Amino acid sequence: MAARLSPLLFIAALALLFAPGGASAQQSLCADCHFANAGGPNPLHLHEWDLSAHGRAGVGCEACHGGNPKTVESFLAHQTIVRGHGLENPVNRRNLPATCGRCHSGPYSEFQGSKHYLLLRNGDPAAPSCSTCHGDVAAYLLSPKGLESECNGCHGRGKKQERAEYAADARFLLQSTRDTRRLLNSARSLITRVTDAKLRASLQYDYEQAMVPLQEAAHAGHSFVFDKVEERLGVAMRRAEALTDRLANLGARAPDR
Ligand code: HEC
Ligand code: HEC
Ligand code: HEC
Ligand code: HEC
Ligand code: HEC
């Protein structure tokens, strides 16, 4: 197969395979210059980007800020970037759902159904945006306790929007999501060790059938009304348990692995 490709094409294909950041062969020059500019704006933000899932996945500065990432000329790079904190800026907290949502359509579409989104679009500064829970660029994932504190920051005792039960429910559901994910992760590592290819494929299928509703539950949480989360999570948990039972039975029947 390789022999039939022209050598140049072959090398180009290899370069694509080994390009840093995997899928994105095209490189962003924004970060290079900003990191080289010690006195430049927002050094903490650069640090967070560097350590984040975004930095690792090659999601460049232009993904959220716009601009031209292919030039080393500061003027050309920034020409189309909106300066300041106005409403036309894609990183204004009011615009973040759409800016982040270009890549994260699951959380975005659920968020659009929430009261929070409505308030945010109407310019209410008390409403949360994506950055409230995930940071500007860091892509933090809150722990269950952290999420509870976040909700309580606005809905806790004595607050204007007091609804303490929101926070407790959110914490409980996130904890269950995490537990189910952990169960499935251990199942996955067992599955890779099954030697029979057909059996392995069938177990892998069951694993994916449990992951889908789990992912949907994590996305549904962004509507902040938890009926759908509970329903999806319930399905994921039943499938995860059935898979674990299957694996346990295999272990009992074939101890010679
Ligand atoms: C050649 C160096 C260089 C390149 C390339 C570059 N920047 Fe900058 N950038 C700077 C410097 C220096 C500043 C601070 C001075 C200024 O505001 O112009 C800055 C400012 C900024 C600001 C703050 C603007 C404001 O006023 O609010 C943002 C946002 C930004 N850059 C994003 C980007 C993005 C996105 C890219 C790529 C599309 C990029 N930069 C490419 C050097 C660069
Ligand atoms: C995932 C989206 C995202 C990415 C990627 C990202 N930023 Fe930002 N950036 C933001 C958000 C959100 C803010 C906060 C804006 C605010 O509070 O008004 C911000 C703020 C800034 C600021 C402060 C000035 C301003 O316009 O508010 C600078 C400078 C900046 N970013 C530069 C960069 C550079 C350079 C990179 C690449 C290394 C980068 N950003 C990558 C989302 C991002
Ligand atoms: C250009 C596409 C793009 C944009 C725009 C973008 N992201 Fe991401 N995001 C990614 C990729 C790629 C990853 C890493 C792959 C992954 O973990 O799913 C990621 C990871 C994440 C994660 C971590 C998911 C995990 O499971 O660890 C969160 C949270 C996140 N992004 C939130 C945001 C927020 C909030 C914004 C806007 C401020 C944003 N993203 C803007 C592409 C994008
Ligand atoms: C009130 C807090 C909160 C807000 C606001 C919020 N999220 Fe989330 N987000 C979460 C929680 C909690 C999770 C689930 C984390 C987990 O599963 O460990 C999550 C998960 C995610 C993930 C990972 C989903 C996956 O596939 O595993 C992405 C991406 C994400 N959010 C993007 C966004 C975007 C985009 C916005 C704005 C439209 C947003 N979030 C607003 C709390 C929030
Ligand atoms: C930055 C502040 C803030 C955070 C954080 C926040 N909320 Fe809210 N939330 C609000 C505001 C403001 C309202 C509007 C209150 C009203 O109209 O009564 C609201 C409304 C709601 C509503 C709709 C209430 C209704 O009667 O329609 C629900 C549900 C909700 N929040 C759940 C949550 C949950 C769950 C969390 C944590 C995952 C959370 N919120 C985090 C500010 C916040």
CSV table of C-alpha atoms in Angstrom, one decimal, residues 9-27 56:
chain,number,residue,atom,x,y,z
A,9,LEU,CA,2.6,11.9,-0.4
A,10,PHE,CA,3.8,9.2,1.9
A,11,ILE,CA,5.8,11.7,3.9
A,12,ALA,CA,2.9,14.1,3.9
A,13,ALA,CA,0.7,11.4,5.3
A,14,LEU,CA,3.2,10.5,8.0
A,15,ALA,CA,3.6,14.2,8.9
A,16,LEU,CA,-0.2,14.3,9.4
A,17,LEU,CA,-0.2,11.2,11.5
A,18,PHE,CA,2.5,12.6,13.8
A,19,ALA,CA,1.5,16.3,13.9
A,20,PRO,CA,1.3,17.6,17.5
A,21,GLY,CA,-2.3,17.8,18.7
A,22,GLY,CA,-3.3,14.9,16.5
A,23,ALA,CA,-6.2,16.1,14.4
A,24,SER,CA,-5.1,19.7,14.0
A,25,ALA,CA,-2.2,19.7,11.5
A,26,GLN,CA,-2.5,23.5,11.2
A,27,GLN,CA,-0.6,25.3,13.9
A,56,ARG,CA,-3.2,19.7,25.0
